[in-house]
Coordinates of C-alpha atoms in Angstrom, one line a residue:
M272 CA 30.3 0.9 1.0
Q273 CA 29.9 -2.2 3.1
G274 CA 28.4 -5.2 1.3
S275 CA 25.4 -6.8 2.8
G276 CA 27.5 -9.8 3.8
D277 CA 29.7 -7.7 6.1
K278 CA 27.0 -7.4 8.6
S279 CA 26.4 -11.2 8.8
R280 CA 30.1 -11.7 9.4
K281 CA 30.1 -9.8 12.7
T282 CA 31.9 -11.7 15.4
D283 CA 30.3 -12.4 18.8
T284 CA 32.4 -9.7 20.4
M285 CA 30.4 -7.1 18.4
Q286 CA 27.0 -8.7 19.2
A287 CA 24.6 -8.5 22.1
V288 CA 25.7 -11.7 23.7
V289 CA 27.6 -12.7 26.8
Q290 CA 31.3 -12.2 26.1
V291 CA 32.9 -15.6 26.8
G292 CA 36.0 -15.5 28.9
T293 CA 35.5 -12.0 30.4
I294 CA 34.9 -10.7 33.9
G295 CA 33.1 -7.5 35.0
F296 CA 32.6 -5.9 38.4
Y297 CA 29.5 -4.0 39.8
P298 CA 29.3 -1.3 41.0
I299 CA 32.1 1.3 40.9
N300 CA 34.0 1.3 44.2
S301 CA 37.5 0.6 45.5
L302 CA 37.2 -3.1 44.9
S303 CA 36.1 -2.8 41.2
I304 CA 38.6 0.0 40.4
S305 CA 41.4 -2.0 42.0
A306 CA 40.5 -5.1 40.1
F307 CA 40.4 -3.2 36.8
H308 CA 43.8 -1.5 37.7
H309 CA 45.4 -4.9 38.4
G310 CA 44.1 -6.4 35.1
Q311 CA 41.6 -8.7 36.9
C312 CA 38.6 -7.6 34.9
Q313 CA 37.7 -5.9 31.6
V314 CA 34.4 -4.2 32.4
L315 CA 32.8 -2.1 35.1
I316 CA 29.1 -1.7 35.5
H317 CA 28.0 1.2 37.6
S318 CA 24.9 1.9 39.6
P319 CA 23.4 5.4 39.2
L320 CA 22.4 5.4 42.9
A321 CA 25.8 4.4 44.4
P322 CA 28.6 6.8 45.4
N323 CA 31.3 7.8 42.8
Q324 CA 29.1 7.3 39.8
E325 CA 28.9 10.9 38.7
L326 CA 32.7 11.2 39.0
V327 CA 33.2 8.1 36.8
K328 CA 30.7 9.2 34.2
Q329 CA 32.3 12.6 33.7
K330 CA 35.8 11.4 33.0
G331 CA 37.3 8.8 30.7
D332 CA 40.4 8.5 32.9
L333 CA 40.2 8.4 36.7
S334 CA 42.9 9.5 39.1
V335 CA 42.9 7.4 42.2
D336 CA 45.7 7.7 44.8
G337 CA 47.9 9.5 42.2
T338 CA 47.4 6.7 39.7
T339 CA 45.6 7.2 36.4
V340 CA 43.1 4.4 35.7
P341 CA 42.0 4.5 32.0
L342 CA 38.3 3.7 32.0
Q343 CA 37.3 5.1 28.6
G344 CA 35.1 2.6 26.8
N345 CA 35.0 0.1 29.7
V346 CA 32.3 1.5 32.0
F347 CA 28.6 0.8 31.3
S348 CA 25.6 2.3 33.0
S349 CA 23.7 -1.0 33.5
F350 CA 23.7 -4.7 32.6
S351 CA 21.5 -3.8 29.6
D352 CA 23.9 -1.1 28.4
A353 CA 26.8 -3.5 28.5
F354 CA 24.7 -6.2 26.7
Y355 CA 23.5 -3.9 23.9
R356 CA 27.1 -2.7 23.3
G357 CA 28.4 -6.2 23.1
R358 CA 30.5 -6.0 26.3
L359 CA 28.4 -8.0 28.9
P360 CA 30.9 -10.2 30.7
E361 CA 30.5 -13.9 31.2
L362 CA 31.0 -13.4 34.9
V363 CA 30.0 -10.4 37.0
V364 CA 31.4 -9.9 40.5
I365 CA 29.0 -8.0 42.8
T366 CA 31.0 -5.9 45.3
C367 CA 28.3 -3.6 46.8
N368 CA 27.8 -3.5 50.5
M369 CA 24.9 -5.2 52.3
M370 CA 22.7 -2.1 52.2
E371 CA 23.1 -1.6 48.4
T372 CA 22.2 -5.2 47.4
P373 CA 18.6 -4.2 46.6
Q374 CA 19.9 -1.9 43.9
F375 CA 21.9 -4.8 42.4
L376 CA 18.8 -7.0 42.5
E377 CA 16.7 -4.4 40.7
A378 CA 19.3 -3.9 38.1
F379 CA 19.8 -7.6 37.4
L380 CA 16.1 -8.4 37.3
D381 CA 15.4 -5.5 35.1
F382 CA 17.9 -6.9 32.6
C383 CA 16.3 -10.3 32.7
E384 CA 12.9 -8.8 32.1
K385 CA 14.2 -6.9 29.1
L386 CA 15.7 -10.1 27.7
C387 CA 12.2 -11.6 27.7
T388 CA 10.4 -8.5 26.5
L389 CA 12.7 -8.3 23.5
G390 CA 12.4 -12.0 22.7
F391 CA 15.9 -13.1 23.6
L392 CA 14.4 -15.5 26.2
S393 CA 11.1 -17.2 25.9
P394 CA 9.3 -20.4 27.2
E395 CA 9.9 -21.9 23.7
T396 CA 13.7 -22.1 24.5
D397 CA 13.0 -24.1 27.7
D398 CA 15.1 -27.1 26.6
D399 CA 17.9 -25.1 25.1
F400 CA 20.2 -24.0 27.9
S401 CA 22.7 -22.7 25.4
I402 CA 20.3 -19.9 24.6
L403 CA 20.2 -18.9 28.3
D404 CA 24.0 -19.1 28.6
R405 CA 24.2 -16.9 25.5
Y406 CA 22.4 -14.0 27.2
V407 CA 22.6 -14.3 31.0
P408 CA 26.0 -14.0 32.8
Q409 CA 27.2 -15.9 35.9
V410 CA 27.2 -13.9 39.1
I411 CA 29.3 -13.9 42.3
I412 CA 27.7 -12.2 45.2
A413 CA 30.8 -10.8 46.9
S414 CA 28.9 -8.3 49.1
Y415 CA 29.7 -7.7 52.7
G416 CA 27.2 -9.2 55.2
I417 CA 24.8 -12.1 55.5
V418 CA 23.1 -11.6 52.1
F419 CA 23.1 -14.8 50.0
D420 CA 19.9 -16.5 51.0
V421 CA 18.0 -13.3 51.0
I422 CA 19.2 -12.4 47.5
L423 CA 18.5 -15.9 46.2
D424 CA 15.0 -16.0 47.6
K425 CA 14.1 -12.6 46.2
M426 CA 15.6 -13.4 42.9
N427 CA 13.7 -16.7 42.7
T428 CA 10.4 -14.9 43.6
A429 CA 10.9 -12.1 41.1
L430 CA 12.0 -14.4 38.2
S431 CA 8.9 -16.6 38.8
L432 CA 6.8 -13.5 38.0
I433 CA 8.5 -12.8 34.6
S434 CA 6.3 -14.7 32.1
G435 CA 9.1 -15.2 29.6
I436 CA 11.2 -17.2 32.0
S437 CA 10.2 -20.9 32.5
P438 CA 10.7 -22.7 35.8
R439 CA 13.7 -24.6 34.2
H440 CA 15.3 -21.4 33.1
R441 CA 14.7 -19.9 36.5
E442 CA 16.4 -22.8 38.2
R443 CA 19.3 -22.5 35.7
I444 CA 19.7 -18.8 36.4
L445 CA 19.9 -19.4 40.1
Q446 CA 22.6 -22.0 39.6
K447 CA 24.6 -19.2 37.9
V448 CA 24.8 -17.4 41.3
S449 CA 27.6 -18.2 43.7
R450 CA 29.0 -16.6 46.9
G451 CA 32.3 -14.9 47.3
M452 CA 34.2 -13.6 50.4
W453 CA 37.3 -11.5 50.0
A454 CA 40.6 -13.0 51.2
F455 CA 42.3 -9.8 50.1
P456 CA 41.6 -7.1 51.0
E457 CA 41.2 -8.3 54.5
E458 CA 38.9 -7.6 57.4
G459 CA 37.7 -4.0 57.4
Y460 CA 37.9 -3.6 53.6
D461 CA 34.2 -2.5 53.4
L462 CA 35.1 0.7 55.3
T463 CA 37.4 1.8 52.4
L464 CA 35.0 1.2 49.4
T465 CA 34.3 4.9 49.2
P466 CA 35.9 7.3 48.6
L467 CA 37.9 5.5 46.0
T468 CA 41.2 4.0 46.8
L469 CA 43.5 1.5 45.1
Y470 CA 44.4 -1.7 47.0
P471 CA 48.1 -2.3 46.6
K472 CA 47.8 -6.1 45.8
P473 CA 45.5 -7.9 43.3
L474 CA 42.2 -9.1 44.8
A475 CA 41.7 -12.7 46.1
L476 CA 38.4 -14.5 46.8
N477 CA 37.0 -17.4 48.6
V478 CA 34.1 -18.9 46.7
A479 CA 31.2 -21.3 47.6
G480 CA 28.1 -22.4 45.8
S481 CA 26.3 -25.3 44.2
S482 CA 28.0 -28.2 42.5
S483 CA 26.7 -27.0 39.1
I484 CA 28.9 -26.6 36.0
Y485 CA 28.6 -22.9 36.5
T486 CA 30.4 -22.9 39.8
L487 CA 33.3 -24.8 38.2
R488 CA 33.3 -22.4 35.3
T489 CA 33.3 -19.4 37.7
T490 CA 36.5 -20.7 39.4
Q491 CA 38.1 -21.3 36.1
L492 CA 37.4 -17.7 35.0
L493 CA 38.7 -16.3 38.3
E494 CA 42.0 -18.2 38.0
T495 CA 42.4 -17.2 34.3
H496 CA 42.1 -13.6 35.3
G497 CA 44.6 -13.8 38.2
I498 CA 42.0 -13.8 40.9
P499 CA 43.2 -16.5 43.3
C500 CA 40.2 -18.4 44.8
E501 CA 39.7 -21.0 47.4
F502 CA 36.6 -23.1 46.7
N503 CA 34.4 -24.4 49.6
P504 CA 32.6 -27.5 48.2
N505 CA 30.0 -27.6 50.9
G506 CA 27.3 -25.7 48.9
S507 CA 24.8 -23.7 51.0
Q508 CA 26.4 -24.9 54.2
G509 CA 29.8 -23.6 53.1
I510 CA 28.2 -20.3 52.2
L511 CA 26.6 -20.0 55.6
E512 CA 29.9 -20.9 57.3
W513 CA 31.6 -18.0 55.7
E514 CA 28.8 -15.6 56.4
I515 CA 28.5 -16.4 60.0
N516 CA 32.3 -16.2 60.3
L517 CA 32.2 -12.7 58.8
A518 CA 29.4 -11.7 61.2
Y519 CA 31.4 -13.2 64.2
K520 CA 34.4 -11.0 63.3
H521 CA 32.1 -8.0 62.8
V522 CA 30.5 -8.4 66.3
L523 CA 33.9 -9.1 68.0
H524 CA 35.9 -6.3 66.4
R525 CA 33.4 -3.6 65.7
L526 CA 30.4 -3.8 68.0
L527 CA 31.7 -5.1 71.3
P528 CA 34.4 -2.4 71.7
L529 CA 31.6 0.2 71.5
V530 CA 29.0 -1.6 73.6
N531 CA 29.1 -2.3 77.4
L532 CA 27.7 -5.8 77.9
G533 CA 28.6 -6.0 81.6
D534 CA 29.8 -9.5 82.4
A535 CA 29.8 -10.8 78.9
S536 CA 33.2 -12.0 77.6
S537 CA 34.6 -13.0 74.3
L538 CA 34.4 -16.6 75.6
D539 CA 30.6 -16.2 75.9
I540 CA 30.4 -14.8 72.4
N541 CA 32.4 -17.7 71.0
E542 CA 30.0 -20.1 72.7
H543 CA 27.0 -18.3 71.2
F544 CA 28.5 -18.4 67.7
E545 CA 29.6 -22.0 68.0
S546 CA 26.1 -23.0 69.1
L547 CA 24.7 -21.2 66.1
A548 CA 27.2 -23.0 63.8
K549 CA 26.5 -26.4 65.3
A550 CA 22.8 -25.9 64.8
Y551 CA 23.4 -25.6 61.0
D552 CA 25.8 -28.6 60.9
I553 CA 29.0 -26.5 60.6
L554 CA 32.1 -28.2 62.0
P555 CA 33.4 -26.9 65.4
G556 CA 35.9 -24.1 65.1
Q557 CA 35.0 -23.2 61.5
V558 CA 33.2 -20.0 62.5
T559 CA 35.2 -18.8 65.5
C560 CA 38.7 -19.9 64.5
L561 CA 40.3 -16.5 63.7
D562 CA 43.4 -16.5 61.5
N563 CA 46.1 -13.8 61.5
A564 CA 44.0 -11.5 59.4
G565 CA 41.9 -10.5 62.4
S566 CA 44.9 -9.6 64.5
K567 CA 46.6 -7.8 61.7
S568 CA 43.6 -5.7 60.9
K569 CA 43.1 -4.9 64.6
K570 CA 46.7 -3.7 64.9
S571 CA 46.3 -1.4 61.9
S572 CA 43.1 -0.1 63.6
P573 CA 40.6 0.1 60.7
F574 CA 37.9 0.4 63.3
K575 CA 39.3 3.1 65.6
D576 CA 36.9 5.7 64.2
Y577 CA 34.1 3.3 63.6
T578 CA 30.6 4.5 64.3
L579 CA 27.5 2.3 64.4
T580 CA 25.3 2.2 61.3
T581 CA 22.3 0.4 59.9
L582 CA 24.7 -2.2 58.6
D583 CA 25.3 -3.3 62.1
L584 CA 21.6 -3.7 62.8
A585 CA 21.1 -5.5 59.6
I586 CA 23.8 -8.1 60.4
L587 CA 22.4 -8.6 63.9
H588 CA 18.9 -9.0 62.7
Q589 CA 20.0 -11.7 60.2
L590 CA 21.9 -13.5 62.9
H591 CA 18.8 -13.3 65.1
Q592 CA 16.7 -14.9 62.4
L593 CA 19.2 -17.8 62.1
A594 CA 19.1 -18.2 65.9
Q595 CA 15.3 -18.2 66.0
G596 CA 15.2 -20.7 63.1
A597 CA 17.3 -23.1 65.1
S598 CA 15.4 -22.5 68.3
L599 CA 18.5 -21.2 70.1
N600 CA 16.8 -19.0 72.7
S601 CA 20.0 -18.0 74.6
V602 CA 21.7 -16.9 71.4
A603 CA 18.6 -15.0 70.3
E604 CA 18.5 -13.2 73.7
F605 CA 22.1 -12.2 73.4
L606 CA 21.5 -10.8 69.9
D607 CA 18.4 -9.0 71.2
T608 CA 20.5 -7.4 73.9
L609 CA 23.1 -6.2 71.3
I610 CA 20.3 -4.9 69.0
H611 CA 18.7 -2.8 71.8
K612 CA 22.2 -1.6 72.9
I613 CA 23.2 -0.2 69.6
Q614 CA 19.8 0.9 68.2
P615 CA 19.7 4.3 69.8
S616 CA 23.2 5.1 68.5
V617 CA 22.3 4.0 65.0
M618 CA 19.1 6.0 65.0
T619 CA 21.0 9.1 66.2
S620 CA 23.7 8.7 63.5
T621 CA 21.2 8.2 60.7
S622 CA 19.0 11.2 61.7
A623 CA 22.0 13.5 62.1

């Protein structure tokens, strides 16, 4: 029989606290499975609403591209499930696509609310940030699309409505969130997230965020786990630079080949995106300067069977908001034209 002192001698690895030095991925897709396979993370958190979840729940080992990935004991049904089982990572990388980010927000905010309901967080701990760090992980939003500001705004609003989270804790939680863009896999990776596939090389990230100690810690954790990362020190401006660059490649390589814009040329498009970047104080060429990744992905034709989806409309609408916010009427008109060109095809494909 265990003595009463045995329980008190439990280590943190057996307790419901953030597990220092570990990385997890959310949800289950080709990125998270590949990271786990390459030893770049220890935990996978799945979303019940995302594809592949039933497959993962039914089997301890998963066969992907002829390779067995041993998931037994490393997959959890939610942030709360990982927390209660003593496996919540210090850093969670969010890999869902743009249209699945509301599911992530709901899952993360539900976890924060449970922490308050159960007394792990309270206004009385307002001055003790070690308490917050003990229970709330850091997060990299590595989702495809223009998502960061929207996620941060919604997170800020929702956290302000949770009575157990003080304004100081809310600010600290938001500092824990940084932005990631995949350097590998390259352009077009989002089309291979489902069904599951294993990427042949370990993943690599570009990271941007605030100058908080959490961002520094995030880069340290990535490097420790063999996830090469290039850090953009320009805060929110650096984040926007990468998101507009992603949108530029998306428009250039996916939308324009499927849309007849008459006399419009790639030069016109470059000018529109450069105008947008300049309006937000991004250096010339940072958005439209394509590296070899674009040409490589084009040669391998990841978009040859591409069909227009609601993701395309979502990206265009986000760009349109940026253009309107900067009073760039010509850019907004160009984006309006694109939106109206692709909308019928998107509506047809979603109703089919």
